């Protein structure tokens, strides 16, 4: 009888332990622990549906994961709010983007990211893991990128040495593939609108992932461009038609990609001035060097090797094609990817980039649209950190 009693008690204890473990795992995962009616009451019915489709994490778990959002875990700050590094109880590292309560555009960006990126999956896009909507708290959880962002490498004299040409070209191709997926290959047509070095995250192998879809817009199948009265983004990366007229399209993203490409090759920011008395932006400098048959001078000395010269010069040419003044002259992302892979053997010659203060052309440059001076626009020289 005693043995039976002991066996029964042991069985009950085992069942209790299993139940506790299961409950703890559920809590740690944070899935569906919210009172949805309370948590979503400030969202429209459509937004509630979008949020409920995502894995939901509770606030307490994220407090623990980020050590109560400790400053030492802060990765950065954008227009949406601060971003923190977190570590789950199972050891998984995450990035937590916490909506700032003072951000006027934050809630709109929050829902925009939920709607856009939750429907996308590609190796060159950052992966959304879930969200937290509890009380006044709004947070998005992403896979953690241990190497942070491209600009942290590219413009840091101590880290840029880690990016040789092969790694940089891999980053260029990866960004191109990610952008091609957004424009053509995903179930939605997405215009990112804020492509820049700080929005390109790098995983542990330095593979690029496009991030930050708060400004992104979904295009219909028959829609080629759209207009907005609220221009958002980062000066230096914005196309002229978007910065000055509020018109955006796939070609707006192509322009931003071209700026990125030239920055990666040269290790120079487009928001700074370079070279001579003309105080040129990166685009102006690249154009001048191209037209004087000296584009090789644009290349970062840290990556230059004669065996890579043709490939790097091709990237400069593609970059200049992407930043041409008129949107209709710029290539599609599909053509850009083909040119980078040398599938298009002879890319066209670029015409004048946008935002050039003064016409800089060689005597043989007969392809120019105009020999008149272009008005100065500070959009290329003032960096506004809108994110």
GROMACS .gro file of C-alpha atoms in nm:
model
  387
    1UNK     CA    1   0.000   0.000   0.000
    2UNK     CA    2   0.287   0.232   0.087
    3UNK     CA    3   0.450   0.166  -0.249
    4UNK     CA    4   0.125   0.250  -0.428
    5UNK     CA    5   0.092   0.576  -0.231
    6UNK     CA    6   0.451   0.672  -0.309
    7UNK     CA    7   0.401   0.592  -0.679
    8UNK     CA    8   0.082   0.797  -0.689
    9UNK     CA    9   0.250   1.094  -0.519
   10UNK     CA   10   0.547   1.069  -0.754
   11UNK     CA   11   0.315   1.067  -1.055
   12UNK     CA   12   0.124   1.373  -0.928
   13UNK     CA   13   0.453   1.554  -0.861
   14UNK     CA   14   0.575   1.472  -1.212
   15UNK     CA   15   0.250   1.602  -1.365
   16UNK     CA   16   0.278   1.919  -1.157
   17UNK     CA   17   0.639   1.978  -1.271
   18UNK     CA   18   0.546   1.925  -1.636
   19UNK     CA   19   0.254   2.167  -1.604
   20UNK     CA   20   0.477   2.430  -1.440
   21UNK     CA   21   0.739   2.395  -1.710
   22UNK     CA   22   0.479   2.428  -1.982
   23UNK     CA   23   0.332   2.737  -1.817
   24UNK     CA   24   0.677   2.889  -1.779
   25UNK     CA   25   0.762   2.825  -2.144
   26UNK     CA   26   0.439   2.987  -2.253
   27UNK     CA   27   0.511   3.290  -2.040
   28UNK     CA   28   0.871   3.316  -2.155
   29UNK     CA   29   0.772   3.298  -2.518
   30UNK     CA   30   0.524   3.571  -2.444
   31UNK     CA   31   0.286   3.442  -2.704
   32UNK     CA   32  -0.074   3.552  -2.682
   33UNK     CA   33  -0.054   3.656  -2.320
   34UNK     CA   34  -0.224   3.987  -2.379
   35UNK     CA   35  -0.576   4.082  -2.306
   36UNK     CA   36  -0.642   4.156  -2.672
   37UNK     CA   37  -0.955   4.362  -2.610
   38UNK     CA   38  -0.765   4.591  -2.372
   39UNK     CA   39  -0.439   4.599  -2.564
   40UNK     CA   40  -0.592   4.675  -2.903
   41UNK     CA   41  -0.868   4.912  -2.805
   42UNK     CA   42  -0.677   5.211  -2.948
   43UNK     CA   43  -0.639   5.045  -3.289
   44UNK     CA   44  -0.891   5.040  -3.570
   45UNK     CA   45  -1.050   4.705  -3.646
   46UNK     CA   46  -0.822   4.657  -3.950
   47UNK     CA   47  -0.513   4.739  -3.746
   48UNK     CA   48  -0.623   4.505  -3.468
   49UNK     CA   49  -0.643   4.222  -3.719
   50UNK     CA   50  -0.294   4.298  -3.847
   51UNK     CA   51  -0.146   4.306  -3.496
   52UNK     CA   52  -0.322   3.986  -3.390
   53UNK     CA   53  -0.166   3.801  -3.684
   54UNK     CA   54   0.178   3.857  -3.531
   55UNK     CA   55   0.330   3.670  -3.236
   56UNK     CA   56   0.257   3.882  -2.929
   57UNK     CA   57   0.504   3.925  -2.643
   58UNK     CA   58   0.425   4.061  -2.300
   59UNK     CA   59   0.586   4.372  -2.158
   60UNK     CA   60   0.732   4.205  -1.848
   61UNK     CA   61   0.926   3.959  -2.058
   62UNK     CA   62   1.082   4.241  -2.265
   63UNK     CA   63   1.170   4.432  -1.949
   64UNK     CA   64   1.363   4.127  -1.832
   65UNK     CA   65   1.520   4.067  -2.174
   66UNK     CA   66   1.656   4.423  -2.197
   67UNK     CA   67   1.746   4.464  -1.826
   68UNK     CA   68   1.465   4.717  -1.793
   69UNK     CA   69   1.571   4.892  -2.115
   70UNK     CA   70   1.911   4.969  -1.966
   71UNK     CA   71   2.121   5.231  -2.142
   72UNK     CA   72   2.399   4.977  -2.195
   73UNK     CA   73   2.160   4.777  -2.416
   74UNK     CA   74   2.059   5.073  -2.630
   75UNK     CA   75   2.156   5.018  -2.995
   76UNK     CA   76   2.035   5.344  -3.141
   77UNK     CA   77   1.763   5.606  -3.172
   78UNK     CA   78   1.533   5.688  -3.463
   79UNK     CA   79   1.218   5.881  -3.537
   80UNK     CA   80   1.017   5.583  -3.415
   81UNK     CA   81   1.201   5.567  -3.082
   82UNK     CA   82   1.495   5.386  -2.920
   83UNK     CA   83   1.614   5.038  -3.017
   84UNK     CA   84   1.747   4.798  -2.752
   85UNK     CA   85   1.935   4.472  -2.754
   86UNK     CA   86   1.762   4.196  -2.561
   87UNK     CA   87   1.828   3.838  -2.463
   88UNK     CA   88   1.547   3.590  -2.411
   89UNK     CA   89   1.557   3.328  -2.138
   90UNK     CA   90   1.639   3.063  -2.399
   91UNK     CA   91   1.945   3.263  -2.508
   92UNK     CA   92   1.799   3.406  -2.829
   93UNK     CA   93   1.914   3.763  -2.893
   94UNK     CA   94   1.660   4.014  -3.020
   95UNK     CA   95   1.637   4.380  -3.114
   96UNK     CA   96   1.348   4.566  -2.951
   97UNK     CA   97   1.221   4.884  -3.115
   98UNK     CA   98   1.023   5.078  -2.854
   99UNK     CA   99   0.780   5.344  -2.967
  100UNK     CA  100   0.858   5.680  -2.810
  101UNK     CA  101   0.552   5.837  -2.651
  102UNK     CA  102   0.666   6.177  -2.780
  103UNK     CA  103   0.686   6.056  -3.142
  104UNK     CA  104   0.408   6.216  -3.344
  105UNK     CA  105   0.459   5.979  -3.635
  106UNK     CA  106   0.545   5.676  -3.424
  107UNK     CA  107   0.209   5.497  -3.413
  108UNK     CA  108   0.166   5.533  -3.788
  109UNK     CA  109   0.516   5.395  -3.844
  110UNK     CA  110   0.448   5.113  -3.599
  111UNK     CA  111   0.143   4.998  -3.793
  112UNK     CA  112   0.320   5.053  -4.123
  113UNK     CA  113   0.599   4.816  -4.023
  114UNK     CA  114   0.347   4.560  -3.896
  115UNK     CA  115   0.149   4.571  -4.220
  116UNK     CA  116   0.450   4.573  -4.455
  117UNK     CA  117   0.727   4.359  -4.312
  118UNK     CA  118   0.507   4.092  -4.156
  119UNK     CA  119   0.414   3.987  -4.510
  120UNK     CA  120   0.772   3.978  -4.640
  121UNK     CA  121   1.038   3.711  -4.613
  122UNK     CA  122   1.377   3.732  -4.782
  123UNK     CA  123   1.734   3.666  -4.676
  124UNK     CA  124   1.823   4.032  -4.738
  125UNK     CA  125   1.538   4.176  -4.530
  126UNK     CA  126   1.546   4.192  -4.151
  127UNK     CA  127   1.300   3.946  -3.996
  128UNK     CA  128   1.015   4.066  -3.773
  129UNK     CA  129   0.967   3.827  -3.481
  130UNK     CA  130   0.660   3.982  -3.321
  131UNK     CA  131   0.532   4.281  -3.129
  132UNK     CA  132   0.418   4.401  -2.788
  133UNK     CA  133   0.099   4.604  -2.748
  134UNK     CA  134   0.025   4.649  -2.380
  135UNK     CA  135  -0.120   4.959  -2.217
  136UNK     CA  136   0.065   5.254  -2.368
  137UNK     CA  137   0.354   5.037  -2.482
  138UNK     CA  138   0.412   4.966  -2.850
  139UNK     CA  139   0.718   4.759  -2.944
  140UNK     CA  140   0.846   4.560  -3.240
  141UNK     CA  141   1.084   4.266  -3.204
  142UNK     CA  142   1.339   4.180  -3.471
  143UNK     CA  143   1.618   3.933  -3.520
  144UNK     CA  144   1.934   4.078  -3.368
  145UNK     CA  145   2.213   4.179  -3.605
  146UNK     CA  146   2.544   4.149  -3.415
  147UNK     CA  147   2.735   4.376  -3.655
  148UNK     CA  148   2.476   4.652  -3.630
  149UNK     CA  149   2.448   4.876  -3.936
  150UNK     CA  150   2.655   4.936  -4.247
  151UNK     CA  151   2.737   5.295  -4.156
  152UNK     CA  152   2.892   5.176  -3.828
  153UNK     CA  153   3.149   4.988  -4.038
  154UNK     CA  154   3.179   5.205  -4.344
  155UNK     CA  155   3.245   5.539  -4.176
  156UNK     CA  156   3.447   5.414  -3.879
  157UNK     CA  157   3.821   5.430  -3.960
  158UNK     CA  158   3.886   5.139  -3.725
  159UNK     CA  159   3.617   4.910  -3.867
  160UNK     CA  160   3.626   4.991  -4.237
  161UNK     CA  161   3.941   4.780  -4.268
  162UNK     CA  162   3.719   4.476  -4.206
  163UNK     CA  163   3.527   4.548  -4.526
  164UNK     CA  164   3.750   4.445  -4.814
  165UNK     CA  165   3.619   4.470  -5.169
  166UNK     CA  166   3.475   4.118  -5.180
  167UNK     CA  167   3.270   4.187  -4.866
  168UNK     CA  168   3.157   4.525  -4.997
  169UNK     CA  169   3.052   4.380  -5.331
  170UNK     CA  170   2.859   4.108  -5.149
  171UNK     CA  171   2.682   4.382  -4.951
  172UNK     CA  172   2.603   4.576  -5.270
  173UNK     CA  173   2.460   4.267  -5.439
  174UNK     CA  174   2.261   4.173  -5.128
  175UNK     CA  175   2.100   4.516  -5.102
  176UNK     CA  176   2.016   4.495  -5.473
  177UNK     CA  177   1.854   4.153  -5.429
  178UNK     CA  178   1.653   4.275  -5.131
  179UNK     CA  179   1.533   4.579  -5.322
  180UNK     CA  180   1.444   4.367  -5.625
  181UNK     CA  181   1.234   4.146  -5.398
  182UNK     CA  182   1.049   4.450  -5.261
  183UNK     CA  183   0.981   4.598  -5.604
  184UNK     CA  184   0.912   4.289  -5.812
  185UNK     CA  185   0.930   3.950  -5.646
  186UNK     CA  186   0.728   3.972  -5.324
  187UNK     CA  187   0.353   3.933  -5.289
  188UNK     CA  188   0.337   4.312  -5.248
  189UNK     CA  189   0.509   4.595  -5.436
  190UNK     CA  190   0.694   4.794  -5.172
  191UNK     CA  191   0.867   5.132  -5.205
  192UNK     CA  192   1.100   5.163  -4.907
  193UNK     CA  193   1.151   5.544  -4.919
  194UNK     CA  194   1.429   5.552  -4.658
  195UNK     CA  195   1.711   5.339  -4.793
  196UNK     CA  196   2.039   5.451  -4.635
  197UNK     CA  197   2.354   5.309  -4.476
  198UNK     CA  198   2.213   5.312  -4.123
  199UNK     CA  199   1.910   5.110  -4.241
  200UNK     CA  200   2.127   4.831  -4.380
  201UNK     CA  201   2.196   4.585  -4.098
  202UNK     CA  202   2.476   4.328  -4.107
  203UNK     CA  203   2.456   3.976  -3.967
  204UNK     CA  204   2.751   3.790  -3.818
  205UNK     CA  205   2.880   3.701  -4.168
  206UNK     CA  206   2.837   4.066  -4.279
  207UNK     CA  207   2.543   3.978  -4.504
  208UNK     CA  208   2.318   4.283  -4.554
  209UNK     CA  209   1.954   4.304  -4.446
  210UNK     CA  210   1.732   4.599  -4.533
  211UNK     CA  211   1.551   4.729  -4.225
  212UNK     CA  212   1.319   5.005  -4.104
  213UNK     CA  213   0.997   4.992  -4.305
  214UNK     CA  214   0.819   5.268  -4.113
  215UNK     CA  215   0.817   5.494  -4.419
  216UNK     CA  216   0.747   5.220  -4.675
  217UNK     CA  217   0.445   5.230  -4.904
  218UNK     CA  218   0.258   4.952  -5.081
  219UNK     CA  219   0.191   5.007  -5.451
  220UNK     CA  220  -0.092   4.855  -5.648
  221UNK     CA  221  -0.016   4.643  -5.954
  222UNK     CA  222  -0.106   4.928  -6.191
  223UNK     CA  223   0.050   5.205  -5.982
  224UNK     CA  224   0.379   5.356  -6.104
  225UNK     CA  225   0.419   5.651  -5.870
  226UNK     CA  226   0.246   5.832  -5.585
  227UNK     CA  227   0.246   6.178  -5.432
  228UNK     CA  228   0.261   6.294  -5.075
  229UNK     CA  229   0.244   6.628  -4.899
  230UNK     CA  230   0.455   6.493  -4.612
  231UNK     CA  231   0.805   6.422  -4.737
  232UNK     CA  232   0.986   6.193  -4.494
  233UNK     CA  233   1.324   6.031  -4.519
  234UNK     CA  234   1.687   6.136  -4.504
  235UNK     CA  235   1.839   6.418  -4.705
  236UNK     CA  236   2.133   6.305  -4.912
  237UNK     CA  237   1.953   5.983  -5.007
  238UNK     CA  238   1.628   6.135  -5.135
  239UNK     CA  239   1.566   6.169  -5.508
  240UNK     CA  240   1.500   6.522  -5.638
  241UNK     CA  241   1.142   6.451  -5.745
  242UNK     CA  242   1.062   6.320  -5.398
  243UNK     CA  243   1.251   6.583  -5.199
  244UNK     CA  244   1.110   6.878  -5.393
  245UNK     CA  245   0.775   6.759  -5.529
  246UNK     CA  246   0.670   6.471  -5.303
  247UNK     CA  247   0.663   6.222  -5.594
  248UNK     CA  248   0.799   5.876  -5.520
  249UNK     CA  249   0.828   5.553  -5.716
  250UNK     CA  250   1.060   5.257  -5.764
  251UNK     CA  251   1.305   5.502  -5.918
  252UNK     CA  252   1.319   5.692  -5.587
  253UNK     CA  253   1.457   5.380  -5.420
  254UNK     CA  254   1.694   5.332  -5.714
  255UNK     CA  255   1.833   5.680  -5.650
  256UNK     CA  256   1.892   5.597  -5.283
  257UNK     CA  257   2.060   5.272  -5.384
  258UNK     CA  258   2.291   5.465  -5.617
  259UNK     CA  259   2.397   5.695  -5.334
  260UNK     CA  260   2.461   5.390  -5.115
  261UNK     CA  261   2.665   5.223  -5.388
  262UNK     CA  262   2.890   5.529  -5.428
  263UNK     CA  263   2.931   5.556  -5.051
  264UNK     CA  264   3.034   5.190  -5.025
  265UNK     CA  265   3.292   5.223  -5.303
  266UNK     CA  266   3.439   5.553  -5.181
  267UNK     CA  267   3.389   5.530  -4.804
  268UNK     CA  268   3.255   5.887  -4.816
  269UNK     CA  269   2.924   6.026  -4.698
  270UNK     CA  270   2.705   6.205  -4.949
  271UNK     CA  271   2.619   6.454  -4.675
  272UNK     CA  272   2.973   6.596  -4.664
  273UNK     CA  273   3.175   6.823  -4.894
  274UNK     CA  274   3.481   6.706  -5.080
  275UNK     CA  275   3.774   6.809  -5.285
  276UNK     CA  276   3.823   7.153  -5.429
  277UNK     CA  277   3.694   7.507  -5.412
  278UNK     CA  278   3.359   7.400  -5.553
  279UNK     CA  279   3.271   7.223  -5.227
  280UNK     CA  280   3.115   6.926  -5.402
  281UNK     CA  281   2.897   6.658  -5.255
  282UNK     CA  282   2.988   6.295  -5.317
  283UNK     CA  283   2.767   6.294  -5.626
  284UNK     CA  284   2.940   6.604  -5.759
  285UNK     CA  285   3.283   6.461  -5.691
  286UNK     CA  286   3.197   6.127  -5.852
  287UNK     CA  287   3.059   6.302  -6.159
  288UNK     CA  288   3.364   6.525  -6.198
  289UNK     CA  289   3.606   6.232  -6.167
  290UNK     CA  290   3.399   6.023  -6.410
  291UNK     CA  291   3.401   6.298  -6.672
  292UNK     CA  292   3.776   6.350  -6.641
  293UNK     CA  293   3.843   5.977  -6.682
  294UNK     CA  294   3.972   5.963  -6.327
  295UNK     CA  295   3.696   5.762  -6.155
  296UNK     CA  296   3.964   5.541  -6.003
  297UNK     CA  297   4.045   5.831  -5.767
  298UNK     CA  298   3.703   5.785  -5.605
  299UNK     CA  299   3.785   5.434  -5.483
  300UNK     CA  300   3.864   5.388  -5.114
  301UNK     CA  301   4.238   5.312  -5.098
  302UNK     CA  302   4.167   5.041  -4.839
  303UNK     CA  303   3.990   4.823  -5.096
  304UNK     CA  304   4.175   4.900  -5.417
  305UNK     CA  305   4.351   4.613  -5.588
  306UNK     CA  306   4.428   4.607  -5.961
  307UNK     CA  307   4.247   4.274  -6.001
  308UNK     CA  308   3.921   4.435  -5.882
  309UNK     CA  309   3.954   4.761  -6.074
  310UNK     CA  310   3.715   4.679  -6.360
  311UNK     CA  311   3.447   4.551  -6.120
  312UNK     CA  312   3.476   4.857  -5.893
  313UNK     CA  313   3.464   5.100  -6.187
  314UNK     CA  314   3.155   4.919  -6.313
  315UNK     CA  315   2.993   4.977  -5.972
  316UNK     CA  316   3.075   5.348  -5.993
  317UNK     CA  317   2.914   5.360  -6.338
  318UNK     CA  318   2.603   5.180  -6.210
  319UNK     CA  319   2.590   5.414  -5.910
  320UNK     CA  320   2.598   5.719  -6.138
  321UNK     CA  321   2.324   5.569  -6.356
  322UNK     CA  322   2.108   5.531  -6.044
  323UNK     CA  323   2.150   5.894  -5.930
  324UNK     CA  324   2.072   6.058  -6.265
  325UNK     CA  325   1.867   6.373  -6.232
  326UNK     CA  326   1.557   6.252  -6.414
  327UNK     CA  327   1.373   5.946  -6.285
  328UNK     CA  328   1.296   5.810  -6.632
  329UNK     CA  329   1.669   5.791  -6.709
  330UNK     CA  330   1.747   5.572  -6.409
  331UNK     CA  331   1.756   5.194  -6.452
  332UNK     CA  332   1.512   4.961  -6.280
  333UNK     CA  333   1.642   4.753  -5.991
  334UNK     CA  334   1.622   4.449  -6.217
  335UNK     CA  335   1.859   4.617  -6.464
  336UNK     CA  336   2.084   4.729  -6.179
  337UNK     CA  337   2.121   4.373  -6.053
  338UNK     CA  338   2.190   4.250  -6.407
  339UNK     CA  339   2.456   4.517  -6.460
  340UNK     CA  340   2.625   4.433  -6.131
  341UNK     CA  341   2.636   4.066  -6.232
  342UNK     CA  342   2.773   4.166  -6.576
  343UNK     CA  343   2.468   4.014  -6.745
  344UNK     CA  344   2.437   4.351  -6.921
  345UNK     CA  345   2.782   4.365  -7.077
  346UNK     CA  346   2.782   4.730  -7.184
  347UNK     CA  347   2.588   4.954  -6.943
  348UNK     CA  348   2.483   5.292  -7.085
  349UNK     CA  349   2.684   5.602  -7.007
  350UNK     CA  350   2.539   5.803  -6.718
  351UNK     CA  351   2.403   6.154  -6.754
  352UNK     CA  352   2.423   6.435  -6.502
  353UNK     CA  353   2.333   6.340  -6.143
  354UNK     CA  354   2.079   6.530  -5.939
  355UNK     CA  355   2.177   6.818  -5.713
  356UNK     CA  356   2.496   6.913  -5.896
  357UNK     CA  357   2.573   7.275  -5.811
  358UNK     CA  358   2.741   7.350  -6.139
  359UNK     CA  359   2.763   7.170  -6.468
  360UNK     CA  360   3.085   6.969  -6.474
  361UNK     CA  361   3.131   6.805  -6.810
  362UNK     CA  362   3.410   6.698  -7.038
  363UNK     CA  363   3.439   6.840  -7.386
  364UNK     CA  364   3.334   6.505  -7.531
  365UNK     CA  365   3.022   6.473  -7.320
  366UNK     CA  366   2.757   6.503  -7.591
  367UNK     CA  367   2.492   6.312  -7.403
  368UNK     CA  368   2.410   6.596  -7.170
  369UNK     CA  369   2.054   6.708  -7.164
  370UNK     CA  370   2.147   7.069  -7.100
  371UNK     CA  371   2.454   7.290  -7.067
  372UNK     CA  372   2.276   7.529  -6.835
  373UNK     CA  373   2.357   7.556  -6.470
  374UNK     CA  374   2.147   7.358  -6.229
  375UNK     CA  375   2.002   7.541  -5.929
  376UNK     CA  376   2.161   7.470  -5.594
  377UNK     CA  377   1.958   7.255  -5.360
  378UNK     CA  378   2.082   7.183  -5.010
  379UNK     CA  379   1.902   6.850  -5.008
  380UNK     CA  380   2.231   6.672  -5.078
  381UNK     CA  381   2.435   6.851  -4.818
  382UNK     CA  382   2.215   6.858  -4.510
  383UNK     CA  383   2.170   6.532  -4.325
  384UNK     CA  384   1.843   6.514  -4.138
  385UNK     CA  385   1.814   6.208  -3.916
  386UNK     CA  386   1.442   6.157  -3.955
  387UNK     CA  387   1.458   5.798  -3.840
   0.00000   0.00000   0.00000
